[in-house]
XYZ file of C-alpha atoms in Angstrom:
711
model
C 0.000 0.000 0.000
C 1.240 3.446 -0.914
C 0.628 6.441 1.266
C -0.533 9.829 0.016
C -3.077 8.510 -2.498
C -6.185 10.653 -3.070
C -9.205 8.343 -3.220
C -11.280 10.973 -5.076
C -14.549 9.848 -3.514
C -17.820 11.360 -4.692
C -18.360 13.100 -1.384
C -17.961 16.446 0.337
C -14.346 17.634 0.815
C -14.281 16.916 4.548
C -15.599 13.377 3.997
C -13.027 12.758 1.260
C -10.268 14.071 3.532
C -11.444 11.780 6.343
C -11.214 8.662 4.171
C -7.855 9.724 2.729
C -6.546 10.043 6.291
C -7.933 6.592 7.158
C -6.228 5.137 4.089
C -2.869 6.659 5.066
C -3.150 5.305 8.602
C -3.969 1.800 7.335
C -1.032 1.985 4.900
C 1.295 2.933 7.748
C 0.100 0.073 9.955
C 0.356 -2.363 7.050
C 3.972 -1.306 6.445
C 4.796 -2.046 10.093
C 3.110 -5.455 9.805
C 5.201 -6.284 6.719
C 8.394 -5.358 8.598
C 7.400 -7.585 11.521
C 6.612 -10.491 9.201
C 9.923 -10.026 7.398
C 11.826 -11.016 10.560
C 10.668 -14.600 9.961
C 9.462 -15.162 13.507
C 5.853 -15.785 12.508
C 4.302 -18.812 10.830
C 4.038 -17.009 7.488
C 6.236 -14.380 5.908
C 3.314 -12.404 4.463
C 0.567 -10.381 6.132
C -2.560 -12.581 5.984
C -5.148 -9.781 6.150
C -4.721 -7.981 2.857
C -6.299 -4.547 2.448
C -8.967 -4.258 -0.234
C -10.345 -1.071 -1.752
C -13.810 -2.391 -2.572
C -15.924 -5.530 -2.996
C -14.362 -6.366 -6.361
C -10.822 -6.090 -5.003
C -11.755 -8.204 -1.983
C -13.202 -10.916 -4.213
C -10.112 -11.114 -6.431
C -7.780 -11.382 -3.446
C -9.871 -14.042 -1.695
C -10.777 -16.387 -4.527
C -9.859 -14.872 -7.919
C -9.550 -15.236 -10.830
C -7.121 -12.458 -11.845
C -8.920 -9.609 -13.562
C -12.304 -10.174 -11.936
C -12.065 -6.935 -9.920
C -11.563 -4.751 -12.992
C -14.324 -6.547 -14.897
C -16.800 -6.260 -12.022
C -16.202 -2.504 -11.737
C -16.799 -2.072 -15.474
C -20.043 -4.055 -15.367
C -21.362 -2.339 -12.247
C -20.629 1.139 -13.641
C -22.667 0.175 -16.696
C -25.595 -1.735 -15.136
C -25.875 -0.707 -11.458
C -27.269 -4.179 -10.661
C -24.991 -6.378 -8.564
C -26.773 -9.668 -9.232
C -26.824 -9.006 -12.969
C -23.061 -8.326 -12.902
C -22.451 -11.543 -10.967
C -24.366 -13.609 -13.528
C -22.303 -12.068 -16.345
C -19.013 -12.787 -14.561
C -20.214 -16.363 -14.005
C -20.793 -16.723 -17.766
C -17.409 -15.215 -18.644
C -15.508 -17.587 -16.365
C -17.290 -20.545 -17.969
C -16.547 -19.106 -21.447
C -12.800 -18.801 -20.603
C -12.930 -15.006 -20.850
C -11.858 -14.719 -17.204
C -9.265 -17.031 -15.680
C -7.265 -19.864 -17.196
C -8.600 -23.281 -16.203
C -7.961 -26.514 -18.041
C -11.268 -28.337 -17.557
C -14.951 -27.418 -17.527
C -15.163 -28.787 -13.982
C -12.449 -26.407 -12.734
C -14.087 -23.464 -14.526
C -17.446 -24.353 -13.001
C -16.052 -24.575 -9.458
C -14.226 -21.262 -9.837
C -17.306 -19.561 -11.295
C -19.559 -20.743 -8.454
C -17.114 -19.722 -5.713
C -16.344 -16.336 -7.253
C -20.050 -15.591 -7.583
C -20.685 -16.644 -3.988
C -17.904 -14.383 -2.697
C -19.437 -11.449 -4.577
C -22.915 -12.172 -3.195
C -21.709 -12.535 0.405
C -19.350 -9.544 -0.030
C -16.379 -11.616 1.060
C -17.170 -11.363 4.761
C -18.096 -14.991 5.538
C -16.319 -18.320 5.044
C -19.175 -19.875 3.067
C -17.594 -19.566 -0.421
C -14.385 -21.251 0.721
C -15.451 -23.744 3.388
C -19.209 -23.951 2.795
C -18.794 -25.220 -0.786
C -15.738 -27.525 -0.639
C -16.049 -28.644 -4.248
C -18.158 -28.523 -7.388
C -17.908 -31.494 -9.719
C -19.314 -32.762 -12.985
C -20.405 -36.321 -12.213
C -22.157 -39.035 -14.221
C -25.704 -40.352 -14.026
C -26.209 -44.097 -14.287
C -27.080 -43.627 -17.962
C -23.688 -41.992 -18.527
C -24.982 -38.408 -18.888
C -23.032 -35.660 -17.035
C -24.642 -33.521 -14.312
C -23.609 -30.770 -11.881
C -22.695 -32.129 -8.440
C -22.310 -29.497 -5.692
C -20.841 -30.433 -2.300
C -21.926 -28.382 0.711
C -20.516 -28.299 4.255
C -21.628 -26.818 7.571
C -20.158 -23.292 7.060
C -22.638 -22.698 4.214
C -25.027 -21.619 6.982
C -23.049 -18.400 7.371
C -23.957 -17.365 3.836
C -27.611 -16.733 4.742
C -30.663 -18.303 3.149
C -30.513 -16.595 -0.254
C -26.774 -17.074 -0.809
C -27.100 -20.679 0.369
C -29.178 -21.610 -2.667
C -27.315 -19.429 -5.190
C -24.867 -22.254 -6.084
C -27.847 -24.392 -7.110
C -29.196 -21.701 -9.439
C -25.716 -21.122 -10.847
C -25.212 -24.872 -11.229
C -28.390 -25.133 -13.275
C -27.354 -22.122 -15.353
C -23.968 -23.786 -15.987
C -25.844 -26.939 -16.991
C -27.660 -24.886 -19.598
C -24.490 -23.140 -20.845
C -22.304 -26.273 -20.930
C -24.974 -28.588 -22.333
C -25.058 -30.915 -19.320
C -27.923 -33.177 -18.299
C -29.947 -32.893 -15.076
C -29.307 -34.955 -11.945
C -31.299 -38.186 -12.033
C -31.566 -39.621 -8.508
C -32.441 -43.241 -7.876
C -35.234 -44.170 -5.459
C -32.626 -45.308 -2.923
C -30.803 -41.961 -3.127
C -34.055 -40.028 -2.647
C -34.917 -42.040 0.456
C -31.372 -41.520 1.745
C -31.996 -37.738 1.629
C -35.254 -38.208 3.537
C -33.556 -40.252 6.258
C -30.600 -37.879 6.598
C -32.874 -34.849 7.029
C -34.848 -36.696 9.714
C -31.672 -37.674 11.588
C -30.212 -34.167 11.286
C -33.445 -32.772 12.680
C -33.000 -34.985 15.748
C -29.506 -33.601 16.290
C -30.201 -29.896 15.702
C -33.174 -27.576 16.110
C -33.864 -25.797 12.851
C -36.125 -22.947 11.819
C -38.171 -25.102 9.471
C -38.690 -28.849 9.554
C -39.178 -30.441 6.156
C -41.601 -33.304 5.778
C -40.454 -36.448 4.004
C -42.691 -35.668 1.038
C -41.225 -32.161 0.705
C -37.702 -33.604 0.664
C -38.706 -36.041 -2.084
C -40.193 -33.240 -4.199
C -37.053 -31.124 -3.823
C -34.608 -33.905 -4.713
C -36.620 -35.135 -7.683
C -37.281 -31.594 -8.905
C -33.855 -30.003 -8.463
C -31.795 -30.323 -11.682
C -28.543 -30.092 -9.688
C -27.278 -32.678 -7.207
C -27.308 -31.309 -3.649
C -24.407 -33.275 -2.222
C -22.332 -32.726 0.886
C -19.381 -33.617 3.049
C -20.067 -35.826 6.104
C -20.215 -33.485 9.109
C -21.853 -35.504 11.907
C -20.728 -38.630 13.718
C -24.147 -40.261 13.417
C -24.735 -42.581 10.513
C -27.882 -43.506 8.633
C -29.398 -46.891 9.412
C -30.966 -47.527 5.994
C -29.798 -46.818 2.449
C -26.150 -47.228 3.346
C -23.121 -47.725 1.080
C -24.682 -46.044 -1.939
C -22.317 -45.681 -4.867
C -22.810 -41.923 -5.376
C -22.935 -41.087 -1.655
C -19.405 -41.530 -0.351
C -20.164 -41.795 3.375
C -22.799 -43.275 5.653
C -22.483 -40.292 8.005
C -24.989 -37.444 7.943
C -24.186 -34.583 5.547
C -25.032 -31.465 7.554
C -24.377 -28.910 4.819
C -26.786 -30.662 2.477
C -29.505 -30.724 5.154
C -29.050 -26.995 5.791
C -29.399 -26.168 2.108
C -32.629 -28.154 1.886
C -34.321 -26.811 5.025
C -32.969 -23.281 5.477
C -32.226 -22.606 1.839
C -34.703 -24.085 -0.605
C -37.653 -24.458 1.788
C -37.470 -20.931 3.240
C -36.233 -19.035 0.177
C -38.355 -20.687 -2.502
C -39.836 -17.394 -3.737
C -36.372 -15.812 -4.068
C -35.132 -18.883 -5.962
C -38.021 -18.606 -8.409
C -37.204 -14.948 -9.035
C -33.527 -15.655 -9.712
C -34.383 -18.628 -11.907
C -36.716 -16.492 -14.036
C -33.971 -13.893 -14.524
C -31.763 -16.596 -16.035
C -34.513 -18.248 -18.048
C -34.492 -21.422 -15.930
C -37.493 -23.606 -15.222
C -37.868 -24.086 -11.464
C -41.651 -24.270 -11.529
C -41.539 -27.480 -9.501
C -40.851 -25.289 -6.439
C -44.464 -24.100 -6.518
C -45.409 -27.514 -5.129
C -43.788 -26.694 -1.782
C -44.557 -22.953 -1.594
C -47.534 -22.183 0.617
C -48.916 -19.730 -1.935
C -51.838 -20.577 -4.157
C -51.923 -19.405 -7.760
C -54.076 -16.392 -8.556
C -54.470 -14.152 -11.544
C -51.667 -12.279 -13.237
C -51.802 -9.416 -10.745
C -53.242 -11.071 -7.654
C -51.587 -13.730 -5.511
C -53.538 -15.527 -2.824
C -51.186 -15.844 0.130
C -52.244 -18.451 2.636
C -51.656 -18.167 6.410
C -48.219 -19.495 7.372
C -47.870 -21.548 10.552
C -44.126 -22.150 10.316
C -43.284 -19.489 12.944
C -45.287 -21.464 15.535
C -43.122 -24.585 15.239
C -40.658 -25.392 18.029
C -42.070 -22.858 20.421
C -40.602 -23.109 23.913
C -42.600 -23.201 27.116
C -43.116 -19.761 28.601
C -42.845 -17.909 25.288
C -46.155 -16.150 24.531
C -47.942 -16.289 21.184
C -49.163 -12.768 20.454
C -51.188 -13.478 17.329
C -52.090 -16.542 15.279
C -51.516 -16.556 11.518
C -53.410 -13.853 9.591
C -56.049 -13.645 12.309
C -58.137 -10.479 12.642
C -56.971 -8.492 15.662
C -53.332 -9.464 15.260
C -50.646 -7.060 14.109
C -51.882 -4.936 11.193
C -49.377 -4.496 8.393
C -48.287 -0.869 8.002
C -45.695 0.032 5.384
C -42.915 2.397 6.415
C -39.905 2.672 8.668
C -38.795 4.604 11.676
C -35.355 6.045 12.393
C -34.567 3.484 15.075
C -35.732 0.300 13.324
C -32.751 -0.223 11.002
C -32.455 -3.024 8.457
C -35.121 -5.745 8.814
C -36.315 -4.156 12.065
C -40.031 -3.672 12.720
C -41.915 -0.917 14.528
C -44.555 -1.384 17.242
C -46.601 1.125 19.173
C -45.122 1.528 22.689
C -48.590 0.948 24.178
C -48.538 -2.537 22.647
C -45.264 -3.226 24.450
C -46.851 -2.285 27.775
C -49.895 -4.499 27.142
C -47.645 -7.493 26.416
C -46.535 -7.392 30.069
C -43.349 -6.012 28.521
C -42.440 -9.374 27.055
C -41.996 -7.168 24.008
C -39.349 -4.567 24.725
C -36.941 -2.516 22.662
C -34.828 -4.761 20.444
C -36.486 -8.029 21.451
C -36.743 -10.794 18.867
C -40.131 -11.817 17.487
C -40.821 -14.772 15.235
C -43.178 -13.423 12.600
C -45.474 -14.942 10.029
C -44.173 -12.672 7.258
C -42.034 -11.265 5.766
C -38.972 -13.288 6.676
C -38.627 -15.415 9.786
C -37.905 -13.078 12.676
C -37.551 -9.399 13.529
C -36.138 -7.073 16.114
C -38.832 -4.647 17.273
C -38.558 -0.968 18.141
C -41.104 1.606 19.364
C -42.951 3.949 17.003
C -45.732 6.114 18.453
C -47.004 7.534 15.141
C -48.745 4.305 14.057
C -52.035 2.767 15.242
C -52.049 1.775 18.896
C -53.898 -1.198 20.394
C -57.648 -1.371 21.074
C -58.661 -2.833 24.441
C -61.780 -3.729 26.423
C -61.618 -2.590 30.032
C -63.185 -4.314 33.012
C -66.012 -1.754 32.893
C -66.895 -2.892 29.359
C -65.528 0.281 27.774
C -63.680 -0.195 24.464
C -60.817 2.239 24.042
C -57.921 2.771 21.649
C -54.648 3.587 23.399
C -52.610 6.368 21.841
C -49.643 6.729 24.201
C -47.329 4.888 26.546
C -48.675 6.829 29.518
C -52.296 5.997 28.695
C -51.414 2.300 28.442
C -49.718 2.317 31.839
C -52.640 4.144 33.472
C -55.254 1.633 32.355
C -53.106 -1.524 32.357
C -54.715 -2.914 35.532
C -58.204 -2.369 34.062
C -57.577 -4.137 30.726
C -59.784 -7.213 30.387
C -59.025 -8.114 26.762
C -56.847 -6.859 23.914
C -59.083 -6.641 20.836
C -56.449 -5.363 18.409
C -52.672 -5.410 18.893
C -51.918 -2.345 16.791
C -49.743 -1.798 13.730
C -46.561 -3.613 12.792
C -44.417 -1.166 10.837
C -42.593 -2.991 8.036
C -40.502 -1.484 5.245
C -41.110 -2.463 1.645
C -37.468 -3.584 1.450
C -38.124 -6.373 3.949
C -40.590 -7.948 1.536
C -38.177 -7.535 -1.359
C -35.310 -9.051 0.629
C -37.452 -12.047 1.599
C -38.810 -12.357 -1.982
C -42.317 -12.234 -0.539
C -45.143 -10.675 -2.576
C -46.344 -7.343 -1.231
C -49.438 -7.761 0.914
C -52.467 -5.422 0.970
C -52.075 -2.608 3.465
C -54.885 -1.253 5.620
C -56.169 2.220 4.828
C -54.083 4.771 6.736
C -53.561 8.516 7.077
C -50.671 8.860 4.631
C -52.705 7.070 1.964
C -55.691 9.347 2.625
C -53.479 12.448 2.430
C -52.150 11.453 -0.996
C -55.688 11.022 -2.313
C -56.671 14.420 -0.883
C -53.641 16.118 -2.473
C -54.389 14.460 -5.806
C -57.951 15.842 -5.853
C -56.777 19.305 -4.821
C -54.116 19.245 -7.550
C -56.912 18.746 -10.090
C -58.204 22.201 -9.116
C -61.178 20.849 -7.202
C -62.465 23.422 -4.732
C -63.642 22.801 -1.182
C -66.251 25.054 0.358
C -66.534 25.825 4.063
C -63.344 23.978 5.142
C -59.973 25.510 6.006
C -57.484 23.126 4.376
C -54.301 24.496 5.998
C -54.647 22.624 9.335
C -55.812 19.464 7.537
C -52.766 19.343 5.256
C -50.419 20.234 8.098
C -51.703 17.539 10.450
C -53.699 14.934 8.470
C -53.913 12.601 11.493
C -55.987 15.086 13.497
C -59.075 15.735 11.359
C -62.444 16.014 13.108
C -65.315 13.766 12.074
C -67.510 16.427 10.447
C -64.596 17.704 8.344
C -63.652 14.167 7.294
C -67.214 13.424 6.121
C -67.525 16.766 4.292
C -64.206 16.314 2.466
C -65.297 12.858 1.385
C -68.608 14.159 0.061
C -67.167 17.192 -1.762
C -64.035 15.634 -3.256
C -65.135 12.020 -3.624
C -62.169 10.761 -1.595
C -62.559 7.854 0.876
C -63.576 8.572 4.444
C -60.640 9.399 6.719
C -59.182 6.173 8.260
C -59.591 7.555 11.772
C -63.348 7.083 11.323
C -63.210 3.771 9.448
C -63.381 0.596 11.513
C -62.724 -3.099 10.869
C -66.023 -3.716 9.120
C -64.649 -6.641 7.116
C -64.672 -8.632 10.356
C -68.465 -8.868 9.902
C -70.487 -10.931 7.483
C -73.570 -9.528 5.718
C -76.097 -10.683 8.340
C -74.028 -9.216 11.179
C -73.652 -5.943 9.300
C -77.416 -5.709 8.684
C -78.021 -6.295 12.391
C -75.553 -3.503 13.250
C -77.245 -1.162 10.763
C -80.665 -1.924 12.233
C -79.504 -1.137 15.771
C -77.677 2.022 14.649
C -80.801 3.368 12.914
C -82.755 2.866 16.118
C -80.083 4.602 18.211
C -80.856 7.688 20.271
C -78.849 10.560 18.781
C -77.447 13.224 21.114
C -77.355 16.755 19.635
C -75.579 19.996 20.470
C -77.856 22.334 18.547
C -77.682 20.771 15.046
C -74.460 18.859 15.609
C -74.458 15.143 16.573
C -72.216 14.687 19.633
C -73.179 11.171 20.683
C -75.121 8.018 19.918
C -76.821 5.710 22.419
C -77.514 2.203 21.153
C -79.794 -0.104 23.125
C -77.601 -2.618 24.943
C -77.598 -6.253 23.955
C -74.794 -8.829 24.100
C -74.697 -9.543 20.383
C -74.428 -5.875 19.468
C -71.690 -5.397 22.083
C -69.650 -8.193 20.481
C -70.074 -6.695 17.011
C -68.911 -3.255 18.163
C -65.898 -4.849 19.824
C -65.083 -6.830 16.704
C -64.986 -3.735 14.479
C -62.963 -1.853 17.121
C -65.407 1.038 17.625
C -64.670 2.948 20.877
C -67.728 2.983 23.157
C -68.764 2.502 26.782
C -71.802 0.954 28.548
C -73.798 3.628 30.394
C -77.207 3.033 32.067
C -78.247 0.170 29.820
C -76.982 1.741 26.614
C -73.840 1.483 24.498
C -72.648 5.069 24.149
C -70.494 6.163 21.220
C -68.700 9.401 22.094
C -68.542 12.705 20.284
C -65.416 11.886 18.254
C -66.861 8.832 16.515
C -70.670 9.246 16.734
C -71.427 11.282 13.597
C -68.972 9.480 11.213
C -70.157 6.080 12.505
C -73.859 6.838 12.045
C -73.149 8.300 8.602
C -71.111 5.229 7.571
C -73.759 2.665 8.507
C -76.559 4.659 6.855
C -78.329 5.570 10.081
C -78.832 9.158 8.823
C -80.480 8.221 5.511
C -83.164 5.918 4.123
C -80.903 4.177 1.591
C -81.257 0.398 1.279
C -78.181 -1.868 1.555
C -78.911 -3.733 -1.692
C -78.075 -7.377 -2.455
C -74.282 -7.204 -2.317
C -72.440 -9.453 0.135
C -69.368 -7.196 0.154
C -69.662 -5.272 3.431
C -67.558 -2.311 2.257
C -69.564 -1.963 -0.927
C -72.734 -2.144 1.131
C -71.533 0.605 3.500
C -70.408 2.815 0.615
C -73.893 2.507 -0.919
C -75.647 3.319 2.354
C -73.464 6.284 3.311
C -72.707 7.860 -0.057
C -69.051 7.790 1.009
C -66.198 5.604 -0.192
C -65.316 3.183 2.641
C -61.933 1.518 2.368
C -60.672 -1.629 4.103
C -58.909 -0.578 7.265
C -57.648 -4.078 8.101
C -55.622 -4.964 5.010
C -53.295 -7.715 6.218
C -52.912 -9.094 9.731
C -49.625 -10.733 10.720
C -49.085 -13.417 13.341
C -46.152 -13.313 15.752
C -44.732 -15.012 18.796
C -41.889 -14.422 21.220
C -38.470 -15.499 19.978
C -35.636 -16.929 22.039
C -32.947 -14.233 22.031
C -31.390 -15.555 25.238
C -30.277 -18.742 23.450
C -27.817 -16.732 21.382
C -24.527 -16.934 23.227
C -20.816 -17.299 22.431
C -19.834 -20.789 21.291
C -17.115 -21.906 23.685
C -14.895 -24.950 23.581
C -15.541 -27.275 26.489
C -12.898 -26.657 29.137
C -11.801 -23.183 28.004
C -8.319 -24.087 26.711
C -5.510 -21.851 27.875
C -3.362 -22.159 24.743
C -3.429 -23.612 21.268
C -0.244 -25.618 21.817
C -0.303 -29.402 21.319
C -0.009 -30.819 24.815
C -2.236 -33.861 24.253
C -3.908 -35.146 27.420
C -1.155 -33.841 29.705
C -3.172 -30.729 30.556
C -6.150 -32.877 31.621
C -9.715 -31.904 30.767
C -9.103 -28.147 30.853
C -6.043 -28.350 28.573
C -4.006 -26.315 31.022
C -0.357 -25.875 30.032
C 0.443 -25.204 33.699
C -0.789 -28.677 34.643
C 1.135 -30.165 31.724
C 4.343 -28.505 32.966
C 3.802 -30.192 36.338
C 3.312 -33.651 34.785
C 5.165 -36.451 36.596
C 7.130 -39.476 35.467
C 6.808 -43.024 36.827
C 8.720 -42.008 39.970
C 6.216 -39.185 40.507
C 8.885 -36.575 39.874
C 7.868 -33.396 38.078
C 9.388 -33.350 34.595
C 7.248 -31.084 32.388
C 8.012 -33.408 29.490
C 5.084 -34.447 27.265
C 4.976 -36.692 24.207
C 2.900 -35.198 21.417
C 2.516 -35.142 17.639
C 4.213 -31.934 16.554
C 5.553 -30.301 13.399
C 9.022 -31.396 12.218
C 11.038 -28.208 11.617
C 14.822 -28.318 11.045
C 17.155 -25.331 11.254
C 19.391 -25.176 8.115
C 22.200 -23.661 10.216
C 22.551 -25.778 13.373
C 20.537 -28.739 11.979
C 18.512 -29.001 15.174
C 14.962 -30.412 15.078
C 12.446 -28.119 16.753
C 8.721 -27.234 16.768
C 9.363 -23.598 15.802
C 9.232 -21.616 12.568
C 12.295 -19.692 13.744
C 15.605 -20.799 15.273
C 16.397 -18.564 18.212
C 20.105 -19.501 18.169
C 20.787 -18.917 14.478
C 18.241 -16.120 14.040
C 16.929 -17.815 10.901
C 13.714 -19.434 9.644
C 13.516 -23.191 9.906
C 12.394 -25.583 7.169
C 9.350 -27.876 7.466
C 10.429 -31.391 6.517
C 8.638 -34.624 5.667
C 9.218 -37.780 7.714
C 8.135 -41.367 7.204
C 5.897 -42.356 10.127
C 7.023 -45.976 9.806
C 10.804 -45.973 9.380
C 11.602 -42.365 10.301
C 13.274 -41.539 6.975
C 13.670 -37.804 6.403
C 13.266 -37.035 2.684
C 11.436 -34.498 0.481
C 9.083 -37.097 -0.973
C 5.307 -37.619 -0.985
C 5.762 -41.340 -0.292
C 8.549 -43.093 1.554
C 10.854 -44.808 -0.990
C 11.366 -47.701 1.457
C 7.925 -48.252 3.012
C 5.649 -46.759 0.291
C 3.536 -44.982 2.914
C 2.621 -41.271 2.734
C 5.187 -38.971 4.340
C 4.029 -36.633 7.107
C 5.087 -33.157 8.230
C 4.933 -34.093 11.920
C 6.388 -36.710 14.254
C 5.661 -37.945 17.759
C 8.353 -36.455 19.964
C 8.979 -35.575 23.576
C 8.796 -31.848 24.315
C 10.105 -30.171 27.473
C 7.461 -27.552 28.203
C 9.736 -25.832 30.755
C 12.237 -25.203 27.969
C 9.531 -24.042 25.594
């Protein structure tokens, strides 16, 4: 690295100067590291952590091939689409335009690993250790197919990157003219058994059924293979010719369950971009086919699996009264974070707190939650029978002891990007203030005039519009009724709605001169349940259900209690209400999302049993805690302390004094030592792969006695 280079970033001068200063400081530290390495005292003579200027540079240094960094920058400057650039680089490696590889198999492996490094941005080990090898193997009919081996570290890549090698493998199959993988019945059943065994060993986010595994293996055109990672072996379908071990292949199981099963929609999208047919995946996606523009998304129960005792379920899948989907983000939610009203957190007995993990129905699998007080708060029924919507943290705390039932949990604020990242179709949103404001502004922009209403306060604070103004704006401009005065009418069927309309028409209206300031509906249990179901604030008073001043006039207007209009024959409750009221009534519910408490406390550092003191080979001399201090106090047969242990250790020889030692550096000669090969059988020291006398593989280590006190 050279100092004094101007990075010429597209940023303000002070920002550019800051990064130039950072670069100079890194260059200085790197120069010191090179000097330290040059002394020869370390295991390697080069600095392992190489500085990289950007993603492309990082990729070329980690995996190659030479020239990929320059080509990636050219493509990205032209297209501005990272995935599109990666697909092009994949093609060019296969076409021999990038890199110099002798065989198609080597080109394929390099192309897959380079693409995976670019997708994961070179920050995880998945491209190197998670995909040990990519081969071109043979079906039993002699046709070639793509055979991808996965290992445990593929988990670090994340769900989408986990399945990318499969998509790329199928694309390579298309480009190289290879056949698809044709599994035998025995091989398919071997996959089923391995997934079942792996599920016994580890708890996973999604448990595949045997039938789902069969559909995946028979449908996938690429072989999902893997290295044996677990000690347990399968009991049936052993010793198969194309499966090289009877042990469980953990990487393969992870790709099936946490890759294909959970990222099926994302796979379909990527496959379509490359012109690949992965339609078989629709058999395992819990989404029914609709029209060209409409997708019928079924409730998903997967987040309820493997729930632990003591973890509350806040809402069942897609059930009315759960979390209402609200699109947007707040400053504190970050990437893939969700927003909740703080009053909802209080009502959950504070099981939900800032940053806690929730398992959610959609989008994705889980979410960290953060407070947002500008979205809809929860609706509750108090012990007195009053139904109230809570608008603040303080209000929730004041009435917490009086809450009898939570009727509606409030909004769940989700950004559009979360759906895109999870490759989940966008779901219908409930009618909300920002939507209403856009429709108002659109009508005003068309030069439509409003009489008798001062629009300044309405446009400045669209959340705080009184009922009379909301109704008048709807009548004059033809816009939908303000969402503050729309309730969850779709929770009712036609008969229930007609009953509500009948009772509302018979209600006693309370006037302040000519203005309606209240409505008193005759109390009955069925009506009370209907009002609770639609979330209309009210309270029982002297044998009546009283709707207060805020909601009385808009509610009576909505249900047609102020006119003689007939509901008609329609079974659509919103259409019926729009006909009765002369207003446009939108669906306030939209989409409800289920959620339960996650298990954030199970995330902890992975520690080696015994907390080893050092990474020096002392065998069993340090006992179960691998303590070098205990090893130094080891005793011989006469129970005398010797500190001498016999271990397998590297065979280094100093070229100067010819001493054998376990070090990279001879302290006497001040020179680097040379790693030599030794025959484990006869002890011959020779630079050969196999011993010329014994014909056994040579090794770089020998079993020797080491004096730890001298070390």
